[in-house]
PDB file of C-alpha atoms in Angstrom:
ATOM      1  CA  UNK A  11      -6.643 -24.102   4.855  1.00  0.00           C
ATOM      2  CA  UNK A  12      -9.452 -26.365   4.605  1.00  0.00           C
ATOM      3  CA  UNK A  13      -9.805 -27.269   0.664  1.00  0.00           C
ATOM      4  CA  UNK A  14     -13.850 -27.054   0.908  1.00  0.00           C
ATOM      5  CA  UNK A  15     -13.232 -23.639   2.115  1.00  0.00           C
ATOM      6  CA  UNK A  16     -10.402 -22.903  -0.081  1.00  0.00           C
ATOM      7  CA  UNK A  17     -12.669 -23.463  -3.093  1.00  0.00           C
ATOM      8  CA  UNK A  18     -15.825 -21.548  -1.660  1.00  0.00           C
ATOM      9  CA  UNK A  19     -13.268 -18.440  -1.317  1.00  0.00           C
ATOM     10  CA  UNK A  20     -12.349 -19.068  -5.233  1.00  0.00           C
ATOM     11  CA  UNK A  21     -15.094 -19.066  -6.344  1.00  0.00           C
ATOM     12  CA  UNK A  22     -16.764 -15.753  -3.945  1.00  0.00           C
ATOM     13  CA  UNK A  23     -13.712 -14.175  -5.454  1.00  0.00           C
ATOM     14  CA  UNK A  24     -14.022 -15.230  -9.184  1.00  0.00           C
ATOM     15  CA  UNK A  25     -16.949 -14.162  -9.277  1.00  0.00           C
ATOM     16  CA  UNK A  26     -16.538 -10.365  -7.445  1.00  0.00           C
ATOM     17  CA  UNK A  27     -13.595 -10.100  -9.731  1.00  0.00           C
ATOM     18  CA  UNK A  28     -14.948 -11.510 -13.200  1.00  0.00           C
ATOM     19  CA  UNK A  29     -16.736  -7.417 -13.133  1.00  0.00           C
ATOM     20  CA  UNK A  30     -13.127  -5.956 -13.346  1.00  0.00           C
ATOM     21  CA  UNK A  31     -12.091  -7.273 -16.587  1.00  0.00           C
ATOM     22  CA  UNK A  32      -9.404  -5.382 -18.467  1.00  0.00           C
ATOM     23  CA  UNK A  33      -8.037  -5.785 -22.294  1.00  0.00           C
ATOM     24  CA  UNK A  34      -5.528  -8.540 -21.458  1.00  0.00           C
ATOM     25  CA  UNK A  35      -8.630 -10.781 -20.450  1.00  0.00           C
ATOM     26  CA  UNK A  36     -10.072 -10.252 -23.839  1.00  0.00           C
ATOM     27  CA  UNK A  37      -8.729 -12.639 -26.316  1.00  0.00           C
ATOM     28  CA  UNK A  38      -6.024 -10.261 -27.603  1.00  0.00           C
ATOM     29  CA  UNK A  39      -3.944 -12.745 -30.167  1.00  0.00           C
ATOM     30  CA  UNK A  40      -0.667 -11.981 -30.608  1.00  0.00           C
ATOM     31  CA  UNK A  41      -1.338 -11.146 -34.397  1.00  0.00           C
ATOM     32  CA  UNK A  42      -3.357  -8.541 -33.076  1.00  0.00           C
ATOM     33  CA  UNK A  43      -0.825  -7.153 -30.834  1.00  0.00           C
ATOM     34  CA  UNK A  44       0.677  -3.914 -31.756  1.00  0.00           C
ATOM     35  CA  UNK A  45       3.987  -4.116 -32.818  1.00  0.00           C
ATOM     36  CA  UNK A  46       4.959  -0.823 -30.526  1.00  0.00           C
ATOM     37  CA  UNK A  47       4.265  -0.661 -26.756  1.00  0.00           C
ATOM     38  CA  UNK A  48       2.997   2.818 -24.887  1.00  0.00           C
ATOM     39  CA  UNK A  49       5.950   4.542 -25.413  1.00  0.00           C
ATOM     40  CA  UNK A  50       5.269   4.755 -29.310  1.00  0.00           C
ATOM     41  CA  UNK A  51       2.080   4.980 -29.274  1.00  0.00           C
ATOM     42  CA  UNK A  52       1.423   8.456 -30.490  1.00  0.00           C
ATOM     43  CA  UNK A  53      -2.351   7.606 -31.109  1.00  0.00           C
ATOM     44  CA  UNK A  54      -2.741   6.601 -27.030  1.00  0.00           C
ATOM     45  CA  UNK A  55      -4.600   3.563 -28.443  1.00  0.00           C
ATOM     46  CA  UNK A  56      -2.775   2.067 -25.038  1.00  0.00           C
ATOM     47  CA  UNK A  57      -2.634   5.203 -23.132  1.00  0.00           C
ATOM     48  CA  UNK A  58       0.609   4.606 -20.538  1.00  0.00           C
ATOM     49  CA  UNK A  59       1.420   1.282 -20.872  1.00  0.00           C
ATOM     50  CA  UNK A  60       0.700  -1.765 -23.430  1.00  0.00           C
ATOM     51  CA  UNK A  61       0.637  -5.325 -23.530  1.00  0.00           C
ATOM     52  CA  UNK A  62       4.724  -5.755 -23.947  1.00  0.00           C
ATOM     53  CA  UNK A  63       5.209  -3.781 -20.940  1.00  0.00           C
ATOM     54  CA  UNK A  64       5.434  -5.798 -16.868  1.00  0.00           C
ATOM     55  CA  UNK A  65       2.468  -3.686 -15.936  1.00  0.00           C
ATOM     56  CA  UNK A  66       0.287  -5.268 -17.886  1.00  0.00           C
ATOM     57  CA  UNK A  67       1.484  -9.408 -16.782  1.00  0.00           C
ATOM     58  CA  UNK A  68       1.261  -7.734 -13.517  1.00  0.00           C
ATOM     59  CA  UNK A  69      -1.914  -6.535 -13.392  1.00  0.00           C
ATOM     60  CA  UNK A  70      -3.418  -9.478 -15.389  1.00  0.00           C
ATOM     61  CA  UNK A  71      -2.398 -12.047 -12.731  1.00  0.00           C
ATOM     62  CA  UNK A  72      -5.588 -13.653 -10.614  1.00  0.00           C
ATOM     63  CA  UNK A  73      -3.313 -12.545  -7.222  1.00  0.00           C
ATOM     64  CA  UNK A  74      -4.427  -8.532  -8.105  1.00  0.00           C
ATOM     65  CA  UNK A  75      -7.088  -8.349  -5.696  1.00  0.00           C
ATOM     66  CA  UNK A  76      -5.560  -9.814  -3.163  1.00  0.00           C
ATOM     67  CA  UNK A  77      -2.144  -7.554  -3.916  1.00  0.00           C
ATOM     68  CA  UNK A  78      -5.136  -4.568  -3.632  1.00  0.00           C
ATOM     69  CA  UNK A  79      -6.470  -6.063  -0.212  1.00  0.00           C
ATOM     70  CA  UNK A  80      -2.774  -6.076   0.947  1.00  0.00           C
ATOM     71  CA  UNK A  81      -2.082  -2.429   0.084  1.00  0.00           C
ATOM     72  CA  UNK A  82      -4.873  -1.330   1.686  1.00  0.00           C
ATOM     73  CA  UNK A  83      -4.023  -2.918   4.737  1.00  0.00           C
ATOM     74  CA  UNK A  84      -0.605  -0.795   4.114  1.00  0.00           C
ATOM     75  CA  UNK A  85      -2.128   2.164   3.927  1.00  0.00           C
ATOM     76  CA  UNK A  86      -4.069   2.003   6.924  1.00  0.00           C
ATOM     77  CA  UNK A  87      -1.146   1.806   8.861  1.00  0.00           C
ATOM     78  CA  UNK A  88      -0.491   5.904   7.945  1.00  0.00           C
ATOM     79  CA  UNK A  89      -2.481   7.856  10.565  1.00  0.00           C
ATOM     80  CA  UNK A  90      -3.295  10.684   8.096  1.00  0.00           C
ATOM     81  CA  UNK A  91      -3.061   7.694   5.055  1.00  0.00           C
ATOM     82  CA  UNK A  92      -6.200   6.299   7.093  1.00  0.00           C
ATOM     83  CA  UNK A  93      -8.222   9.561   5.663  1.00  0.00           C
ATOM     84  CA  UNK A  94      -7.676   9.055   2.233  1.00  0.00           C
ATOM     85  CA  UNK A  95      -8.684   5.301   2.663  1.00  0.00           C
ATOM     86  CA  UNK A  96     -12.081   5.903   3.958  1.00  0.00           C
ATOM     87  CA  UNK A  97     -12.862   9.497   1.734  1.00  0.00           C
ATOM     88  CA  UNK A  98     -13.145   6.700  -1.408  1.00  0.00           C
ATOM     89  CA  UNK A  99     -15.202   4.779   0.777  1.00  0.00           C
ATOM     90  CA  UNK A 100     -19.034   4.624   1.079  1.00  0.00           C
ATOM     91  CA  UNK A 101     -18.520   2.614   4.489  1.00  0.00           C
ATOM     92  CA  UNK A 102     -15.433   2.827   7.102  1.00  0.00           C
ATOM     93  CA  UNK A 103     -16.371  -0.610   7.941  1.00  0.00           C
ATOM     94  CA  UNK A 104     -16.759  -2.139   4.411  1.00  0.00           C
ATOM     95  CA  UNK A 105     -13.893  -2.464   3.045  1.00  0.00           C
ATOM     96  CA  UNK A 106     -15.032  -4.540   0.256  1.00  0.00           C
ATOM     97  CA  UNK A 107     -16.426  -1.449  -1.425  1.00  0.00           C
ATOM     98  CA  UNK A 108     -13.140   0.056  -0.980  1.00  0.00           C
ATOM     99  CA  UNK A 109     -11.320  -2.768  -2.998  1.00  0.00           C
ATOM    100  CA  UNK A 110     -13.735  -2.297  -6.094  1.00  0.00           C
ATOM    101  CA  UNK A 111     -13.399   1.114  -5.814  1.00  0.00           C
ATOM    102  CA  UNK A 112      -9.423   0.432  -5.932  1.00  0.00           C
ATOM    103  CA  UNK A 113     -10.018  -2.113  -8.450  1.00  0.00           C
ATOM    104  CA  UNK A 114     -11.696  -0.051 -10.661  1.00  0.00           C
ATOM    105  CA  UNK A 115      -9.384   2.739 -11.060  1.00  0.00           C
ATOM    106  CA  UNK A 116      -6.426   1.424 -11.392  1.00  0.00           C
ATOM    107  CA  UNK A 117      -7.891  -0.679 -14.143  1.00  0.00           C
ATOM    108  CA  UNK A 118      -8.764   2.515 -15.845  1.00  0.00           C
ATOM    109  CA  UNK A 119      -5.161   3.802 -15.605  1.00  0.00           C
ATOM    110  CA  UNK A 120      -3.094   0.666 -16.324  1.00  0.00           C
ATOM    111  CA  UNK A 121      -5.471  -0.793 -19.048  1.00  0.00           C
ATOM    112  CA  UNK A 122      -7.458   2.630 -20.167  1.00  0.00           C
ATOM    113  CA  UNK A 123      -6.159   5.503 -22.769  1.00  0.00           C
ATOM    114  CA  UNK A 124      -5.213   8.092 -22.536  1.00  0.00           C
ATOM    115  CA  UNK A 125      -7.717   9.654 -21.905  1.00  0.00           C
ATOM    116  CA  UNK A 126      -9.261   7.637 -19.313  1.00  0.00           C
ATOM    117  CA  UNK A 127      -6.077   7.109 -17.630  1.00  0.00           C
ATOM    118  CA  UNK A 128      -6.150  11.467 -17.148  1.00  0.00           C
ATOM    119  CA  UNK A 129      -9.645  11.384 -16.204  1.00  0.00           C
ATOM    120  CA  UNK A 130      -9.679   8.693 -13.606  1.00  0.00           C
ATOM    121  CA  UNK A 131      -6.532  10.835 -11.555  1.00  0.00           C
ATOM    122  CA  UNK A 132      -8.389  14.239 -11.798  1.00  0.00           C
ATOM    123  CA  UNK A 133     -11.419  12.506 -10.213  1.00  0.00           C
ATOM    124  CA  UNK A 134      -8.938  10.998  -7.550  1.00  0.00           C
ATOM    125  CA  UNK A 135      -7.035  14.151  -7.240  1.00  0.00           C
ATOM    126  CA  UNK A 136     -10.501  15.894  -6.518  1.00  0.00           C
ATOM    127  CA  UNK A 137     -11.311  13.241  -4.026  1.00  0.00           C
ATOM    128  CA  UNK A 138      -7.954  13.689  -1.935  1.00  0.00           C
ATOM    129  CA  UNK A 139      -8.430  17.218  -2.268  1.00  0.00           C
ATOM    130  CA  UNK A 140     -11.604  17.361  -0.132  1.00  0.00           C
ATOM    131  CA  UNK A 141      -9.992  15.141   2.447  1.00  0.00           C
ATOM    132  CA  UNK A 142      -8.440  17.420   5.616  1.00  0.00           C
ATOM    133  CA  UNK A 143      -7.618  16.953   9.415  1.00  0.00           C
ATOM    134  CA  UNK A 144      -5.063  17.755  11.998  1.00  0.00           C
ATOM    135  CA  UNK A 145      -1.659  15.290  11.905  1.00  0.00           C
ATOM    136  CA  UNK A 146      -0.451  13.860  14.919  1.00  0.00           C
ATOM    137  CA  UNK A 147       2.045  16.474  15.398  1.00  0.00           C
ATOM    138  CA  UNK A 148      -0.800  18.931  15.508  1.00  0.00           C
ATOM    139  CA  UNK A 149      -0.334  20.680  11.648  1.00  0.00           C
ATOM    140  CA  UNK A 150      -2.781  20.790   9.397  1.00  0.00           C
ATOM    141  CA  UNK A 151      -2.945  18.259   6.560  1.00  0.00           C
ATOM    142  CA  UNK A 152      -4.822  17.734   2.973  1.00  0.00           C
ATOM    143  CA  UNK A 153      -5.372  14.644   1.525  1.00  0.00           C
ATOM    144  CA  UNK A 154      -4.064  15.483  -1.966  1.00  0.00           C
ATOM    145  CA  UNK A 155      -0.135  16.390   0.018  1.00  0.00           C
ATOM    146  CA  UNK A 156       2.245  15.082  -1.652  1.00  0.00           C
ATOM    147  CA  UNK A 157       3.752  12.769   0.600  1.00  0.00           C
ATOM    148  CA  UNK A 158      -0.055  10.995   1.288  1.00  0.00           C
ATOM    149  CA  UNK A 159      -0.215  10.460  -2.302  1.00  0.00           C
ATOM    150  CA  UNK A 160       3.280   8.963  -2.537  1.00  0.00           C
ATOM    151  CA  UNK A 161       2.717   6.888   0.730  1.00  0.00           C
ATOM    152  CA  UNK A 162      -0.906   4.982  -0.827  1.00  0.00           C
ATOM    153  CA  UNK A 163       1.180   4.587  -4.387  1.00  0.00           C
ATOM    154  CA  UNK A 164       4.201   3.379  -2.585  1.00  0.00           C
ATOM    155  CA  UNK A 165       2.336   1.025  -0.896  1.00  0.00           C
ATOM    156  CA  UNK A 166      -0.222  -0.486  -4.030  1.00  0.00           C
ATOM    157  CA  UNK A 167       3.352  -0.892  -6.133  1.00  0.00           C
ATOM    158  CA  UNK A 168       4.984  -2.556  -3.274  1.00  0.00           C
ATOM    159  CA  UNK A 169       1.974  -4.994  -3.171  1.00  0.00           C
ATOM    160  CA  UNK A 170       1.112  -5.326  -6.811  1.00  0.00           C
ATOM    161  CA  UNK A 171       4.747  -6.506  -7.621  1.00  0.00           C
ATOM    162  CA  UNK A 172       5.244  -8.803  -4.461  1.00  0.00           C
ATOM    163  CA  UNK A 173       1.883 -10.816  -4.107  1.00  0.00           C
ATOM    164  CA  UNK A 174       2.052 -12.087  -7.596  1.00  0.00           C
ATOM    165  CA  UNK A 175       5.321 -12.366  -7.731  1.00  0.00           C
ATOM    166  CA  UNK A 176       5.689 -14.743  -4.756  1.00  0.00           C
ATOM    167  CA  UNK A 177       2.124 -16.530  -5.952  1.00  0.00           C
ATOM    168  CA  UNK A 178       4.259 -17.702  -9.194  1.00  0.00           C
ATOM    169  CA  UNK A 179       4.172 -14.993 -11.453  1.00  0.00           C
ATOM    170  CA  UNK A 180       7.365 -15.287 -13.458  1.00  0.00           C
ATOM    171  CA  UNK A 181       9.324 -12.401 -13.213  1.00  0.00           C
ATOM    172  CA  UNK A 182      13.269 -11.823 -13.076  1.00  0.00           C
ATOM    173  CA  UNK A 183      15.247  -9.422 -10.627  1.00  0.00           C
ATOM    174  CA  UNK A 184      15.314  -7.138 -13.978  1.00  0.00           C
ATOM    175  CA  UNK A 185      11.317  -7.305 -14.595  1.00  0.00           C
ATOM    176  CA  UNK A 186      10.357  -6.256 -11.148  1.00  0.00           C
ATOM    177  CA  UNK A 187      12.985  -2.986 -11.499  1.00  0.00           C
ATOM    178  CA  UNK A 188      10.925  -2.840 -14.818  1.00  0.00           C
ATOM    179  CA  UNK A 189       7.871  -2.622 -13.442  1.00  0.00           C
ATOM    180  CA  UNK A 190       8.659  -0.242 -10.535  1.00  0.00           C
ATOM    181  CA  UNK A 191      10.217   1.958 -13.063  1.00  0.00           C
ATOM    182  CA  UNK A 192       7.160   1.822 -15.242  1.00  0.00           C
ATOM    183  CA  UNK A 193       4.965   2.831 -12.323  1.00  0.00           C
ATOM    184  CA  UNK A 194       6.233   6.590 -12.006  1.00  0.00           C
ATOM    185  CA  UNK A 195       3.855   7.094 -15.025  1.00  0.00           C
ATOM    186  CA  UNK A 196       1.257   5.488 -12.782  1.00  0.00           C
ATOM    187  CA  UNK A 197       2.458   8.301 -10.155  1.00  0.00           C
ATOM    188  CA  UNK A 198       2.277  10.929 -13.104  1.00  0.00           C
ATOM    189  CA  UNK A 199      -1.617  10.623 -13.126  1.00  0.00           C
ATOM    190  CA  UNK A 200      -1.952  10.775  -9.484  1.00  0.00           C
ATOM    191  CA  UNK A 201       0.028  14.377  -9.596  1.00  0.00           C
ATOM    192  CA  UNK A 202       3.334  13.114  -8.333  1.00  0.00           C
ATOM    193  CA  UNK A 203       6.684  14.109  -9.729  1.00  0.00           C
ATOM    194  CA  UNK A 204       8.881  11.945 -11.250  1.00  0.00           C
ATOM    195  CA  UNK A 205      11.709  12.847  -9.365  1.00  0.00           C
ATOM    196  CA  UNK A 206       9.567  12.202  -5.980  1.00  0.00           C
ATOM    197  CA  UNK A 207       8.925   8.534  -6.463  1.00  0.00           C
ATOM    198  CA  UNK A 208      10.974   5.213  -5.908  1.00  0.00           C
ATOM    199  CA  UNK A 209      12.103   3.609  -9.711  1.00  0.00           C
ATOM    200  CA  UNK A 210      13.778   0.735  -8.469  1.00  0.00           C
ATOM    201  CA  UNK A 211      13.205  -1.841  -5.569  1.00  0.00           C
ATOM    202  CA  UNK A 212      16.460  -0.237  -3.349  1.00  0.00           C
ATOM    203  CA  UNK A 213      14.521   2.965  -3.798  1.00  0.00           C
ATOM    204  CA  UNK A 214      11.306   1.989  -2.727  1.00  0.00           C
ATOM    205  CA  UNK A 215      12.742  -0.502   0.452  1.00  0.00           C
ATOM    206  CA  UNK A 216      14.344   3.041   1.114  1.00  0.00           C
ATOM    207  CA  UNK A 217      11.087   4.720   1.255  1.00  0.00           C
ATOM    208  CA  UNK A 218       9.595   2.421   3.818  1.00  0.00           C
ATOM    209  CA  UNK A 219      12.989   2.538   6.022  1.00  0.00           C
ATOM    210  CA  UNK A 220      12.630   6.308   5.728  1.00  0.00           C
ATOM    211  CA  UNK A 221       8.460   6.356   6.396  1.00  0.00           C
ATOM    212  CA  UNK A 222       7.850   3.993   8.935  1.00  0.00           C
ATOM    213  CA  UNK A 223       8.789   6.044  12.079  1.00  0.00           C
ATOM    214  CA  UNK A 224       5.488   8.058  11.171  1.00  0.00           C
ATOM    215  CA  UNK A 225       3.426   5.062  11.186  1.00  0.00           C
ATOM    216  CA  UNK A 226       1.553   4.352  14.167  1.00  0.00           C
ATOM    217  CA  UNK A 227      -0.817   1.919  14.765  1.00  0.00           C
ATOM    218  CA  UNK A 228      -4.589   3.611  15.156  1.00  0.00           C
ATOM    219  CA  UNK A 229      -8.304   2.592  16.788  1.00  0.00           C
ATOM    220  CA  UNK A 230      -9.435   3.129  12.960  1.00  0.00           C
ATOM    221  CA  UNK A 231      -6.844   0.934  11.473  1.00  0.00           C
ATOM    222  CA  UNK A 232      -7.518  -1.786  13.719  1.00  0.00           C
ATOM    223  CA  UNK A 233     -11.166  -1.357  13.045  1.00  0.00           C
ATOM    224  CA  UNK A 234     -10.605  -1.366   9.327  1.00  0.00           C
ATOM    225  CA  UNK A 235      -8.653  -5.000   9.411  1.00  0.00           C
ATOM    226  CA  UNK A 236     -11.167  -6.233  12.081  1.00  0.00           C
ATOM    227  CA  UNK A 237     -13.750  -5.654   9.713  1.00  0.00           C
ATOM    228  CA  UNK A 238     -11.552  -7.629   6.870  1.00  0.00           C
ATOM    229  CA  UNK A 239     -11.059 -10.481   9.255  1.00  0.00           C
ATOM    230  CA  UNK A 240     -13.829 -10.815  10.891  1.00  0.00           C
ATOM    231  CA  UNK A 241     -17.022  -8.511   9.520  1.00  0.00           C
ATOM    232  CA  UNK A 242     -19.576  -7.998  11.908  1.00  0.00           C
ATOM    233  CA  UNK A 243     -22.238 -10.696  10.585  1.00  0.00           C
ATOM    234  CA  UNK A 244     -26.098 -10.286  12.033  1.00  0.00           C
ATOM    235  CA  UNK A 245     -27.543 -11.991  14.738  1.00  0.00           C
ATOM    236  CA  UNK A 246     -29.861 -14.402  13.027  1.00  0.00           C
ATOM    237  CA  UNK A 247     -26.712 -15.478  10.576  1.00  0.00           C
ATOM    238  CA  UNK A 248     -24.895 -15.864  13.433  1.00  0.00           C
ATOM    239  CA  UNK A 249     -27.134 -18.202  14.971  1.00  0.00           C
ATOM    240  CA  UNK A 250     -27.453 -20.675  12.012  1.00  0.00           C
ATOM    241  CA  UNK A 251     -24.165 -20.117  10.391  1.00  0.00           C
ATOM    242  CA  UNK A 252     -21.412 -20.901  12.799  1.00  0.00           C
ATOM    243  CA  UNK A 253     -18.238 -21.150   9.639  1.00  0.00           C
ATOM    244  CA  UNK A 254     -16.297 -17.854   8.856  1.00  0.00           C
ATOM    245  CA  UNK A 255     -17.000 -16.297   5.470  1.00  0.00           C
ATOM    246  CA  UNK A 256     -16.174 -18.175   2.118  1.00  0.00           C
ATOM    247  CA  UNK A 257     -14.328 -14.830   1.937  1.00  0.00           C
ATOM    248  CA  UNK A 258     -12.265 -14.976   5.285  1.00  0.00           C
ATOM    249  CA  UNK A 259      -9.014 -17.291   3.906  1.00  0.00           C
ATOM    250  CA  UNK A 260      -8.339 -14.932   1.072  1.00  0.00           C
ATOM    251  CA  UNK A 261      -8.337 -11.899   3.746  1.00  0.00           C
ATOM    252  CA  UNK A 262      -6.139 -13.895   6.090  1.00  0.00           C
ATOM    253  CA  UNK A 263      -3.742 -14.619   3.456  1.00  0.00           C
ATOM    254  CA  UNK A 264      -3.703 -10.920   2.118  1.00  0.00           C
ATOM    255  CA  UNK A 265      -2.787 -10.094   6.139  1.00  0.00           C
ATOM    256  CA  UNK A 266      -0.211 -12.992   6.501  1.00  0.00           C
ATOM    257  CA  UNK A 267       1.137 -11.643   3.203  1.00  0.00           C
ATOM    258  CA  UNK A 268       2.099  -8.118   4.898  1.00  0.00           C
ATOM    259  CA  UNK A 269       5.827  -7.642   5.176  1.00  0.00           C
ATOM    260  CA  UNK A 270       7.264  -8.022   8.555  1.00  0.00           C
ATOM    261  CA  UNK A 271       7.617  -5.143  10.234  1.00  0.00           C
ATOM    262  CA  UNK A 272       3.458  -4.192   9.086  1.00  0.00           C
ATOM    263  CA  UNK A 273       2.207  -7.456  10.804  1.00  0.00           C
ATOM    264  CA  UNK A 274       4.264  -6.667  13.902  1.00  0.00           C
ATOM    265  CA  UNK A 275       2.359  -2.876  14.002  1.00  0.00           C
ATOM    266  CA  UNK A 276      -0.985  -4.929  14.472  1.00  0.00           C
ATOM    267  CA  UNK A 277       0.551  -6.413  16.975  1.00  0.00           C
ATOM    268  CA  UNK A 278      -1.802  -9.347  16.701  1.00  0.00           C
ATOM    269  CA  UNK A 279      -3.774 -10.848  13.631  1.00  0.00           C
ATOM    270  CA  UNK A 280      -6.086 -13.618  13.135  1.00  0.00           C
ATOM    271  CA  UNK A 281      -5.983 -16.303  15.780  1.00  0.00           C
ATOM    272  CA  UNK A 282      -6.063 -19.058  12.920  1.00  0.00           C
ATOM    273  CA  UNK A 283      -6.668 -20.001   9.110  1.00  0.00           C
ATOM    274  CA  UNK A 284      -4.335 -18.246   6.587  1.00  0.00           C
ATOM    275  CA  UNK A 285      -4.159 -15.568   8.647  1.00  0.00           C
ATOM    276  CA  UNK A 286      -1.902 -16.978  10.835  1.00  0.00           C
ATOM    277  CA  UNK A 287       0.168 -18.155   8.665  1.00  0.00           C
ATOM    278  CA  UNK A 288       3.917 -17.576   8.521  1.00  0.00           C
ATOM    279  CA  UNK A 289       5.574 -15.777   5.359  1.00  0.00           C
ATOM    280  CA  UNK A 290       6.964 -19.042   4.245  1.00  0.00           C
ATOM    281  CA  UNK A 291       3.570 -20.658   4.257  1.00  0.00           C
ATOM    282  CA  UNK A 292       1.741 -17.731   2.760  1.00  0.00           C
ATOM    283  CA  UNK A 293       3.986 -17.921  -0.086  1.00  0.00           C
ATOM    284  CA  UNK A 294       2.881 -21.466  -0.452  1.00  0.00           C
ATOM    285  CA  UNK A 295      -0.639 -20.899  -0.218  1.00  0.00           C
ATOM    286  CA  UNK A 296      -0.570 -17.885  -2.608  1.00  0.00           C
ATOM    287  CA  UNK A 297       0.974 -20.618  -5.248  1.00  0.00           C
ATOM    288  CA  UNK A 298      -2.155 -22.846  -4.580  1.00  0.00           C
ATOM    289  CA  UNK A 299      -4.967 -19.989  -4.839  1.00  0.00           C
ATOM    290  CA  UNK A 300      -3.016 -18.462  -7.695  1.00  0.00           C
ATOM    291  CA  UNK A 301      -3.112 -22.124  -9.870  1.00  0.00           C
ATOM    292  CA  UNK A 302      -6.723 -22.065  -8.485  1.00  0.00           C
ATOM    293  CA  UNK A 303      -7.980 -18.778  -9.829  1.00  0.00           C
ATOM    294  CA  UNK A 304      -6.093 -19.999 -13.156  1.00  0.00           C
ATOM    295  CA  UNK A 305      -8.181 -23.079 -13.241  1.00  0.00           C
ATOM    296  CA  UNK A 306     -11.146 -20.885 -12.419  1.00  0.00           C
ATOM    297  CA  UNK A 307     -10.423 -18.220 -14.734  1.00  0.00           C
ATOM    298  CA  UNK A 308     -10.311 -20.862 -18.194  1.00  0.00           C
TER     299      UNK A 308
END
């Protein structure tokens, strides 16, 4: 990655992200900081979690965007996940809208109360509920079903934990059990079971083993990264503005940070830039645009 272009796609997404702002940005000291966590907090003041708890470093890292981009490219990969994707969408080809709207919610749950928190997955439930079509197998399916919700949260805690973990995020073997534990109350809100969803990181490598025969690589899914990697730009643009996006190396490196066996459904990703790049190298360059945003950030 060129730096020039490195820094333009720091900057595009500084500034799209500085909008989604949650508590831990705001100056909390730690003599303000309550001396119990979410699971004391009779009051909700914190609603599920708190700022002792993973979730919170997790979702406070600069690499959370990205981690969204990267689930979404996850998700896609479900044939019947693909309907869900687009219903929060005002666009099937922008999928830009999609990560705000992504952004924005889960920022109500993780850093919200209580209340918002239970608000923000009725109005998600209400969404998936209006979503239908006819599986590949030929039955019937909702968008609310039980294993489509588990199969988008699967794949956002899978993401969440592993982008900013390998972008530098300090976390031991222990932490990241922590904080897929402490996502089942994430799951909670979205009307899943406890007993339903993965609470460690055997269980949730188990899920994918177990899920990924019914993944199948679709026209829409292509589509939807097509329009990540390379968005349809207009004619006149195109004629006086030859470089990719300032956005394009952040995309790349949310594709090249896919696990294996995703990146070999596409089959084929970006010809060059960080989307090319091979998981040894992405880890490297999610290090450099993590210290990056950091700088950025303060």
């Amino acid at each position: 990655m060129e730096q020039v272009e490195t820094g333009a796609a720091v900057r595009h997404q500084q500034e799209n992200w500085d909008q989604l702002e949650h508590p831990a940005d705001s100056g909390l000291t730690d003599d303000q900081e309550p001396e119990h966590d979410a699971d004391h907090d009779g009051l909700g003041q914190w609603g599920l979690f708190g700022p002792r708890t993973v979730t919170w470093r997790v979702h406070s890292d600069p690499l959370i965007g990205l981690a969204t981009l990267r689930g979404l490219a996850m998700q896609v990969l479900h044939p019947e996940g693909m309907a869900n994707v687009f219903a929060t969408a005002r666009r099937v080809d922008d999928p830009w809208d999609r990560l705000q709207w992504s952004q924005r919610h889960m920022g109500a749950v993780i850093f919200g109360n209580s209340i918002e928190a239970a608000m923000t997955g009725a109005r998600l439930r209400a969404v998936m509920g209006q979503v239908s079509g006819w599986a590949s197998d030929g039955d019937e399916f909702r968008g609310d079903d039980e294993e489509l919700v588990l199969w988008m949260h699967c794949c956002q805690v899978a993401s969440f934990i592993e982008v900013t973990r390998r972008g530098g995020l300090d976390l031991t073997d222990a932490e990241h059990d922590a904080y897929i534990q402490e996502q089942v109350r994430t799951a909670a809100v979205w009307g899943l079971e406890p007993d339903q969803v993965p609470a460690t990181r055997r269980d949730l490598a188990r899920y994918f083993r177990r899920v990924r025969p019914q993944l199948r690589m679709t026209h829409e899914a292509r589509a939807f990264i097509s329009s990540l990697l390379s968005p349809a730009v207009p004619e006149l643009i195109a004629m006086t503005q030859r470089n990719r996006p300032s956005w394009a190396p952040v995309a790349g490196l949310a594709w090249s940070s896919l696990p294996g066996w995703a990146r070999s459904m596409y089959s084929s990703g970006p010809g060059d830039g960080a989307g090319s790049l091979t998981p040894s190298a992405a880890t490297v360059a999610l290090h450099s645009l993590r210290d990056a945003l950091l700088v950025a950030r303060h």
